[in-house]
Every structure is written in structure tokens, then in C-alpha cells.
GROMACS .gro file of C-alpha atoms in nm:
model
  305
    1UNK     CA    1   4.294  11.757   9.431
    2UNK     CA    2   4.273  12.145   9.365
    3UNK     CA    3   4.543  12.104   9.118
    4UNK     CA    4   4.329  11.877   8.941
    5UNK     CA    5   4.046  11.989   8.942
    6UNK     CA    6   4.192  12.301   8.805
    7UNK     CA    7   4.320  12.110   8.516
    8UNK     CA    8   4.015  11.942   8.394
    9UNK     CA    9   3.797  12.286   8.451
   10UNK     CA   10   4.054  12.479   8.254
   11UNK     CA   11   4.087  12.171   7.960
   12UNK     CA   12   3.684  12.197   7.950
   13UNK     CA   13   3.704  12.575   7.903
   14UNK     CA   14   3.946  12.553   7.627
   15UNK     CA   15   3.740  12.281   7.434
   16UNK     CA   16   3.435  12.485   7.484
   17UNK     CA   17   3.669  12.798   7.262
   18UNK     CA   18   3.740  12.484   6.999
   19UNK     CA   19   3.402  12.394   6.852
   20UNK     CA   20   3.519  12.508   6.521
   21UNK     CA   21   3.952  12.439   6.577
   22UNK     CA   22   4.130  12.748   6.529
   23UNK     CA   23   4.411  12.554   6.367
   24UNK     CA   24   4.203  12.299   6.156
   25UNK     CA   25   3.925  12.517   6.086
   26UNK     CA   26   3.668  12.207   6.155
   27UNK     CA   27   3.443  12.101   6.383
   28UNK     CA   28   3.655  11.786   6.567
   29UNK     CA   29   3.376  11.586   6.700
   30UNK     CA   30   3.569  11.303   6.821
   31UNK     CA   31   3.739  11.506   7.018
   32UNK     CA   32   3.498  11.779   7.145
   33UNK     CA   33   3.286  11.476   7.301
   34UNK     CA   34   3.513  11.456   7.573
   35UNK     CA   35   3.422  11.784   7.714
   36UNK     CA   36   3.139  11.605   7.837
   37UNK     CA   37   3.340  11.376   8.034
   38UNK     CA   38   3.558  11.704   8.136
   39UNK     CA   39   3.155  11.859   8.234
   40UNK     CA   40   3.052  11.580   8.419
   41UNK     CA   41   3.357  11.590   8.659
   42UNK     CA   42   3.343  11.945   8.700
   43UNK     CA   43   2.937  11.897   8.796
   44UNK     CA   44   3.033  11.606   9.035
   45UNK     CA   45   3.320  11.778   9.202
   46UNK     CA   46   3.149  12.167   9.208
   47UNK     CA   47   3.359  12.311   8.998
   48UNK     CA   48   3.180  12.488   8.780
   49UNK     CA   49   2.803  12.685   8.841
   50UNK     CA   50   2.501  12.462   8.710
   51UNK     CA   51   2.423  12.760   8.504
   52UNK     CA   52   2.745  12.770   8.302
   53UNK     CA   53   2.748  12.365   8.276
   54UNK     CA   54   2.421  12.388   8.117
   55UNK     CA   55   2.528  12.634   7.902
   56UNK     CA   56   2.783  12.427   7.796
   57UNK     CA   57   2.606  12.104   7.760
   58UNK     CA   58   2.354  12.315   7.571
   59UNK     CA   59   2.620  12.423   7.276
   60UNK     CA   60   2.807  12.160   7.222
   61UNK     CA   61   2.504  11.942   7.189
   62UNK     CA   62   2.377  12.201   6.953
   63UNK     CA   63   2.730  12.150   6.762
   64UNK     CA   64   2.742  11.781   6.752
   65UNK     CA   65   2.420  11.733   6.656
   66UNK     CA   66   2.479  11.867   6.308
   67UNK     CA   67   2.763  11.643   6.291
   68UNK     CA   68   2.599  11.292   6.213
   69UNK     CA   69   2.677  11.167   5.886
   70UNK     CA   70   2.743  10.842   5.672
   71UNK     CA   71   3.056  10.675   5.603
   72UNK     CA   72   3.179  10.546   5.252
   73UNK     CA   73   2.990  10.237   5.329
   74UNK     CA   74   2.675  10.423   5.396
   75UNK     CA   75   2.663  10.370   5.812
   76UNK     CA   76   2.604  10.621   6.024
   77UNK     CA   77   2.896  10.764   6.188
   78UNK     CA   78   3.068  11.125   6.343
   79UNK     CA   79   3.182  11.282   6.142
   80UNK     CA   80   3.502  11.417   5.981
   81UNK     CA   81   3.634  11.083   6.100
   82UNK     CA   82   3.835  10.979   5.818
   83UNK     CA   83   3.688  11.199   5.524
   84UNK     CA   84   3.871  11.474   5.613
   85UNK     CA   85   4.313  11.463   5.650
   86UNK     CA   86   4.315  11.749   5.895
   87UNK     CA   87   4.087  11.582   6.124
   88UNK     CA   88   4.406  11.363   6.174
   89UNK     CA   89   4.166  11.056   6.332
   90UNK     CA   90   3.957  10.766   6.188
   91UNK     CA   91   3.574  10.678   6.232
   92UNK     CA   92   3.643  10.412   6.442
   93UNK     CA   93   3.830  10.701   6.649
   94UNK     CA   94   3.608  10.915   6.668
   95UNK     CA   95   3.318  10.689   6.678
   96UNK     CA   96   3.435  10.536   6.994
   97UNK     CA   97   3.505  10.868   7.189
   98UNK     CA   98   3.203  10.969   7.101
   99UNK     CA   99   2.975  10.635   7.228
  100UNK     CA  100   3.172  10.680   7.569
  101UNK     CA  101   3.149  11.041   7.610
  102UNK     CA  102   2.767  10.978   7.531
  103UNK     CA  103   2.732  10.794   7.847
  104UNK     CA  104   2.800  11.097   8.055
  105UNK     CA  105   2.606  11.391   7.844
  106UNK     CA  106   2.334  11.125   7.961
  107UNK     CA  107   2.410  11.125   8.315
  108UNK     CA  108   2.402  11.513   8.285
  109UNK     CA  109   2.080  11.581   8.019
  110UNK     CA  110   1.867  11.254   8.003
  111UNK     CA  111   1.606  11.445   7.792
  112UNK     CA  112   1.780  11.478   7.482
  113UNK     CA  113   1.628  11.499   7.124
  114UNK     CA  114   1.480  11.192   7.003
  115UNK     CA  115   1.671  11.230   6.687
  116UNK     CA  116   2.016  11.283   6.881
  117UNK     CA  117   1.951  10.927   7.071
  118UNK     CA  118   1.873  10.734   6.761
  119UNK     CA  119   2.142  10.857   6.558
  120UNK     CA  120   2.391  10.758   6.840
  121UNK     CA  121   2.242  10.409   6.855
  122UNK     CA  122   2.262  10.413   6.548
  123UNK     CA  123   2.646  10.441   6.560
  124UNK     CA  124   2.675  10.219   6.815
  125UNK     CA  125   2.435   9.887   6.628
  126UNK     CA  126   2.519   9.982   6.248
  127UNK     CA  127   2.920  10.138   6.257
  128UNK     CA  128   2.987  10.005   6.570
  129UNK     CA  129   2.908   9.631   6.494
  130UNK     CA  130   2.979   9.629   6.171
  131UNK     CA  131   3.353   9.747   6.191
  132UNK     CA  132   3.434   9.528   6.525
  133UNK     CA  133   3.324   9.231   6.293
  134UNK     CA  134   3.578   9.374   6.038
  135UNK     CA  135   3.828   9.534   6.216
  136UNK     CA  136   4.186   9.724   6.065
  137UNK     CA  137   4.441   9.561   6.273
  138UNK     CA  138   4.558   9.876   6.426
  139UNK     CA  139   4.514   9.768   6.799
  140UNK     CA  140   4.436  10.146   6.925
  141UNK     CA  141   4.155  10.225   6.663
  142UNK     CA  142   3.950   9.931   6.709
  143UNK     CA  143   3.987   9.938   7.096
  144UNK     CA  144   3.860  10.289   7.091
  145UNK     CA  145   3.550  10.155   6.944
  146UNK     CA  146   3.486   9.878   7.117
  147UNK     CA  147   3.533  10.057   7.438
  148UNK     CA  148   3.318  10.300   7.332
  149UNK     CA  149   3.043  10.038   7.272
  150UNK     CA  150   3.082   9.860   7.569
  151UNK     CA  151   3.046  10.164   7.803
  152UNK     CA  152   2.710  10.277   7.565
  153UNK     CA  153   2.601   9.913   7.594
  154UNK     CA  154   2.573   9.894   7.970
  155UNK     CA  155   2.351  10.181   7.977
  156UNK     CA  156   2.133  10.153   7.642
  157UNK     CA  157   2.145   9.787   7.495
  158UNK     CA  158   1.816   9.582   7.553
  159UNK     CA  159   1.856   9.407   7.190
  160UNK     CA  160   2.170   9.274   7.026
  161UNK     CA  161   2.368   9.165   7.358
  162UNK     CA  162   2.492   8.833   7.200
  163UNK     CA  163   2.578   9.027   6.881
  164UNK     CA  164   2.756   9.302   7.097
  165UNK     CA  165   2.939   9.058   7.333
  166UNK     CA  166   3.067   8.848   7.067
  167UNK     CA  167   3.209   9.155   6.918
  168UNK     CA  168   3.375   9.259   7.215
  169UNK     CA  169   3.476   8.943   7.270
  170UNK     CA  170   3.644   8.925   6.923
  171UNK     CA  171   3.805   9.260   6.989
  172UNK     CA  172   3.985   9.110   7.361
  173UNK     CA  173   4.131   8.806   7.180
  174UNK     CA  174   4.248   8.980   6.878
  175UNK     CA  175   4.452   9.238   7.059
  176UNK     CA  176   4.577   8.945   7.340
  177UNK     CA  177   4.667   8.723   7.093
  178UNK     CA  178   4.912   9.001   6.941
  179UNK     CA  179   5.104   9.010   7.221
  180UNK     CA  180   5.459   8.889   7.283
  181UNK     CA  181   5.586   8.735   7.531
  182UNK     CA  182   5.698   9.018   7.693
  183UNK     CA  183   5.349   9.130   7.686
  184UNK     CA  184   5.432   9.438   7.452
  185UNK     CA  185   5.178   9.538   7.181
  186UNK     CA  186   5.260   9.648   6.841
  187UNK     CA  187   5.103   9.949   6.699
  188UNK     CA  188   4.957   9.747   6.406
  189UNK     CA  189   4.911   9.422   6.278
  190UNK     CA  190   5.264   9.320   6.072
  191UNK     CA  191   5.016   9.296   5.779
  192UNK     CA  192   4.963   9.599   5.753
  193UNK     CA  193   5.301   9.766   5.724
  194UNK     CA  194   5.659   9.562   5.892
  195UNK     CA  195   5.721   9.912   5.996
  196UNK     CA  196   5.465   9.959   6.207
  197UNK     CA  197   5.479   9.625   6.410
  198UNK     CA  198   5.723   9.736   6.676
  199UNK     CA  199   5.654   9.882   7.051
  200UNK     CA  200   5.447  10.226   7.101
  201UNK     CA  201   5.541  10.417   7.396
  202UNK     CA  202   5.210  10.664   7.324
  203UNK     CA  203   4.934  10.369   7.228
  204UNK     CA  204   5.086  10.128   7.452
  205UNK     CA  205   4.877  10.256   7.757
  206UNK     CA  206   4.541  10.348   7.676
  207UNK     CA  207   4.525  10.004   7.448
  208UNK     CA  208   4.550   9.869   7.795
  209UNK     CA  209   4.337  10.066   7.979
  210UNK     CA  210   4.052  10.035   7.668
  211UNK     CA  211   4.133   9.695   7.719
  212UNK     CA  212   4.042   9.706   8.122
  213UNK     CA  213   3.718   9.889   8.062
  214UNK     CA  214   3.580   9.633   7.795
  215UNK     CA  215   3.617   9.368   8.081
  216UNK     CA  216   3.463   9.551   8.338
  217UNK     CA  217   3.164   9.571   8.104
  218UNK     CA  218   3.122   9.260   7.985
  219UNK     CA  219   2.910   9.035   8.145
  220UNK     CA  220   3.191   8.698   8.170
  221UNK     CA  221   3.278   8.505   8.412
  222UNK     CA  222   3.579   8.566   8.706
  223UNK     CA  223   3.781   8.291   8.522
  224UNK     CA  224   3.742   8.429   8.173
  225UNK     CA  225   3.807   8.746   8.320
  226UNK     CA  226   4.150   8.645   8.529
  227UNK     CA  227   4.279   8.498   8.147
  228UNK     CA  228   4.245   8.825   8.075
  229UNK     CA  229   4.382   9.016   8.334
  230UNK     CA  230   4.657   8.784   8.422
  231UNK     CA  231   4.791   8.945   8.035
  232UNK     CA  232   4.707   9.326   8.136
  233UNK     CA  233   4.936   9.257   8.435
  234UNK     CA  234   5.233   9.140   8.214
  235UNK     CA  235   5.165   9.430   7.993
  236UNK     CA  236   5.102   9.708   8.219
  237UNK     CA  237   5.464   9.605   8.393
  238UNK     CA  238   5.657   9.641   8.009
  239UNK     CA  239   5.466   9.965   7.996
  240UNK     CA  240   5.601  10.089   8.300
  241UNK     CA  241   6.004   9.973   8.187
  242UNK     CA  242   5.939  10.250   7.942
  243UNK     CA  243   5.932  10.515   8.192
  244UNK     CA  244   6.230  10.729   8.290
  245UNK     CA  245   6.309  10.869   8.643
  246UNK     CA  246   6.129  11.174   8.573
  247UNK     CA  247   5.811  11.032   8.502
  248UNK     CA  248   5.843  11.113   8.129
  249UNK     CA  249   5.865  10.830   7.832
  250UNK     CA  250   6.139  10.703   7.654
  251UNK     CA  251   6.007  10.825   7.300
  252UNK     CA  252   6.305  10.679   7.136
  253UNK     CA  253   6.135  10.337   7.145
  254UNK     CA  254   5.812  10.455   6.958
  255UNK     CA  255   5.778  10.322   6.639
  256UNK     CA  256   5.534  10.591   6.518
  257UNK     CA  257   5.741  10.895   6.602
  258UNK     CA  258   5.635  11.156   6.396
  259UNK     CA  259   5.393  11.274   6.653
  260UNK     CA  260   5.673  11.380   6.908
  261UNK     CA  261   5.897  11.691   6.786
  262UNK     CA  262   5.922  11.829   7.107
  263UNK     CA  263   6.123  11.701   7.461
  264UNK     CA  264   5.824  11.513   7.565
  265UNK     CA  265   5.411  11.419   7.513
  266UNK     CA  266   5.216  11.418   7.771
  267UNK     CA  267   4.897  11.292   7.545
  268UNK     CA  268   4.949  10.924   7.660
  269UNK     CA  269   4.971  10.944   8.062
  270UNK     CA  270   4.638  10.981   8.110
  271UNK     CA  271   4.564  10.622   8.036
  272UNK     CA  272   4.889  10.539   8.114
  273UNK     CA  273   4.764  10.613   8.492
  274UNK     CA  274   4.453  10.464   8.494
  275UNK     CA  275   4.629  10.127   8.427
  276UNK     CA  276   4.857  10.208   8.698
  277UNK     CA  277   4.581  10.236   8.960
  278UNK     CA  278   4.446   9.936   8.866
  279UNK     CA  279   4.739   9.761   8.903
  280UNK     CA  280   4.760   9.877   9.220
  281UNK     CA  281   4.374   9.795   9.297
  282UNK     CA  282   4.528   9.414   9.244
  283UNK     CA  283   4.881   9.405   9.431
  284UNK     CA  284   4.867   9.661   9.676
  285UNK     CA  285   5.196   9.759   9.547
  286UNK     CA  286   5.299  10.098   9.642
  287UNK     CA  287   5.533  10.107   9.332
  288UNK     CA  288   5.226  10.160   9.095
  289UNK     CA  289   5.106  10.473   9.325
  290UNK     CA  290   5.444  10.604   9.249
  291UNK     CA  291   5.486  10.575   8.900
  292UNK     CA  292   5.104  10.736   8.864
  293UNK     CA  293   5.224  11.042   9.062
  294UNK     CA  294   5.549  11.119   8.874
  295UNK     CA  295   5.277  11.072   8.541
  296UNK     CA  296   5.039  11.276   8.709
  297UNK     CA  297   5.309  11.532   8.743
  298UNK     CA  298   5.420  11.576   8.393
  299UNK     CA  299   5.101  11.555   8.282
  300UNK     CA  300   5.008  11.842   8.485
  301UNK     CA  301   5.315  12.015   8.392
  302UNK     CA  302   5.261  11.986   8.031
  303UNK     CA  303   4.938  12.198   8.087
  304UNK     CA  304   5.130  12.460   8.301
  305UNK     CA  305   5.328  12.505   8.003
   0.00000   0.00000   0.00000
């Protein structure tokens, strides 16, 4: 647990150095949301002084907050999203790490600006909505989203619950029905690019685990829910075939592999073991604890590194 903790302080402390990237030269909102979720487990487990998280909850708030903007449609997003190639994400990205890291700023400052809630509702009612009814059929984008939403709606939605369920809904059956009988998901829809339609070691994971979250928060029954989760179970098995004896991914199989130059990425495990402990949460099957820890390890190594 001290190694861990460890981890998360010292990924906070570096995201707190990144509000404007040194690489990039841009403020990545998408991404500096999560040091929210990084804040709120460092408050929770003592990590860090109330003092300093304050301090921190205090400037990236201030930094977000100037990042509300519109899309090309004219909705209100985070921005860069898409409008900017080194931001190397989408809105729907973006939009959805921000909605779920949202949830836990509010845990940790529920007296934010009135203009700061509003714009982030209005994220969630106007992007949100509208791009879940819409979606690009790359699986990972609009799962991000509709995760996002789903977490925000627990907490925030008194209107538009049929409107938000059906979308979430919509989102579930769209990325089930893409799966093969193997219960592998492509990266993207094969109408979208032929290339693209083949397994992804790095999405393969948190698709899944954006997929368990949405059913947690939706408010369906235990037999709509076991259709669902009866598929996660397939899938989350072909995800773990992809791991190698070292706990490391067989990056070979990824059909989007220009994100891995080096020996191995450690960006996906994360997710990857979440899914694993719920599996294990269902069967009781010690293999799933075992396959987390040799995740947990690279993962952690990757930082050491």
C-alpha cells in the first residue's frame, strides 16, 4: 500500500508541474482533471497535508476554469479537445475525463463558482447528450463520455434521466453488439477505416472497465444487468490471453501501434486491473488477483523508470 500510495502522490505532483505541458506547450485539460481523482485519494488515504491539497485544488480549478469553450457545433465543451493536433485527444475524450474527475473536485470543494457548475452541466446535458445520440464508432471515445456522464449523473441529474439513460443505454448495446464471438473489441467501427477494425491490446481494457462503471450507474434491472455482464466476462478473459508471463502486453497484436516505440506501455493496466478485480468480485478466482499483481507491478515499474 506504501508503494502505492507513493505512486499516485508523486503522479499528482507531477500533474500539478504540467498545467501548461512542457512538451505541448498547452493547457491539457482532459488530462489535468484527473489530478483531482489523484487529490482525492491522497486526502482519503493522508497522504498529503490539507493545506497543500487545497492549494492544489485551488490552482487547477483556477486553470480549468478558463478552459470552457465551444465546439465546431457551438456546444459547450473542454477545451483543446480536438481543435488543437498536439492535444493528441478528442472532445468526447476529454469531455468525459473531465465529467468523472468532476465528481471528486466535488467531494473535495462543494462550494465552487456558480459559473464553474453550470458550465460543467452544461457539458454534460448539451455535448454530452448530443454526441452519445451521434456517436463516432470508435468504441474508446464514446465510452469515455458516456462514463463520464454516468458518474456526473448519479450525483447532479434531477432533469433529463430518461434522456440520459437512453443514451447510456445506446452507448452499452452499441459497443456489445461489436463484439465477436470471442468477445474481442475492435478499436473502431469497420466503417470507419478496415484498418482499424482489428484487436487493441491498449483500448481493449479500459473499454471494459468504462463499460463496468456505466452499469453500476444505471438504474436497470439485475437481469438487464447479467446480459451485460455475462459479455464483460467473455471479454475480460480474451483480454487477459493477451498478457505475457511478465505481466506486460503482447503489443504485437495492437492494431493501432504507433503509440508503442518503446519495450512496453504501461498506459493501459490501470483499467486493465480494475476489470481484473471485478472479475474476481464475481468468481472468487484467485487467477484474476494474480494477473492484477503482475499489472500492478509493471505499472509501478514503468513509474520507477
Amino acid at each position: 500500500m506504501e508503494k502505492l500510495n507513493i505512486a499516485i502522490s508523486t503522479a499528482m505532483k507531477y500533474l500539478s508541474t504540467q498545467y501548461i505541458c512542457d512538451e505541448d506547450h498547452l493547457t491539457h485539460s482532459g488530462r489535468l482533471a484527473y489530478i483531482w481523482q489523484l487529490l482525492k485519494w491522497c486526502n482519503d488515504n493522508n497522504t498529503l497535508s490539507k493545506q497543500d491539497i487545497n492549494i492544489f485544488l485551488e490552482d487547477s480549478v483556477n486553470i480549468i476554469s478558463n478552459q470552457f469553450g465551444s465546439s465546431e457545433t457551438g456546444l459547450t465543451i473542454i477545451l483543446p479537445g480536438n481543435m488543437h493536433r498536439r492535444n493528441y485527444s478528442t472532445h468526447a475524450i476529454d469531455c468525459g475525463i473531465y465529467l468523472d474527475s468532476f465528481c471528486d473536485l466535488w467531494t473535495l470543494s462543494p462550494s465552487l463558482d456558480n459559473a464553474f457548475i453550470e458550465n460543467t452541466k452544461k457539458i454534460a446535458i448539451e455535448y454530452a447528450l448530443a454526441k452519445l445520440s451521434k456517436p463516432t464508432l470508435v468504441h474508446n471515445q464514446y465510452l469515455y463520455l458516456a462514463y463520464g456522464l454516468s458518474r456526473w449523473s448519479t450525483i447532479f441529474y434531477k432533469e433529463y434521466t430518461q434522456e440520459i439513460e437512453r443514451a447510456l443505454l445506446k452507448s452499452l448495446d452499441l459497443f456489445f453488439n461489436s463484439l465477436d464471438e470471442f468477445g474481442y473489441a475492435p478499436y473502431a467501427d469497420k466503417t470507419i477505416a478496415t484498418t482499424l477494425n482489428g484487436v487493441t491490446t491498449y483500448y481493449h481494457g479500459r473499454t471494459l472497465a468504462f463499460c463496468w462503471g456505466i452499469i453500476d450507474n444505471l438504474s436497470i434491472s439485475s437481469l438487464h444487468k447479467r446480459k451485460y455482464i455475462d459479455k464483460l466476462q467473455k471479454s475480460t478473459v480474451f483480454l487477459s490471453k493477451m498478457y505475457l508471463q511478465d505481466g506486460n502486453k503482447q503489443l504485437l497484436l495492437d492494431t493501432k501501434r504507433y503509440y508503442f516505440q518503446g519495450e512496453y506501455e504501461s498506459a493501459s493496466h490501470a483499467h486493465d486491473i480494475y476489470v481484473f478485480h471485478r472479475m474476481y468480485e464475481i468468481t472468487g478466482d484467485s487467477f484474476w488477483v494474480k494477473i492484477a499483481s503482475k499489472s500492478l507491478d509493471l505499472l509501478l515499474k514503468s513509474q520507477d523508470e
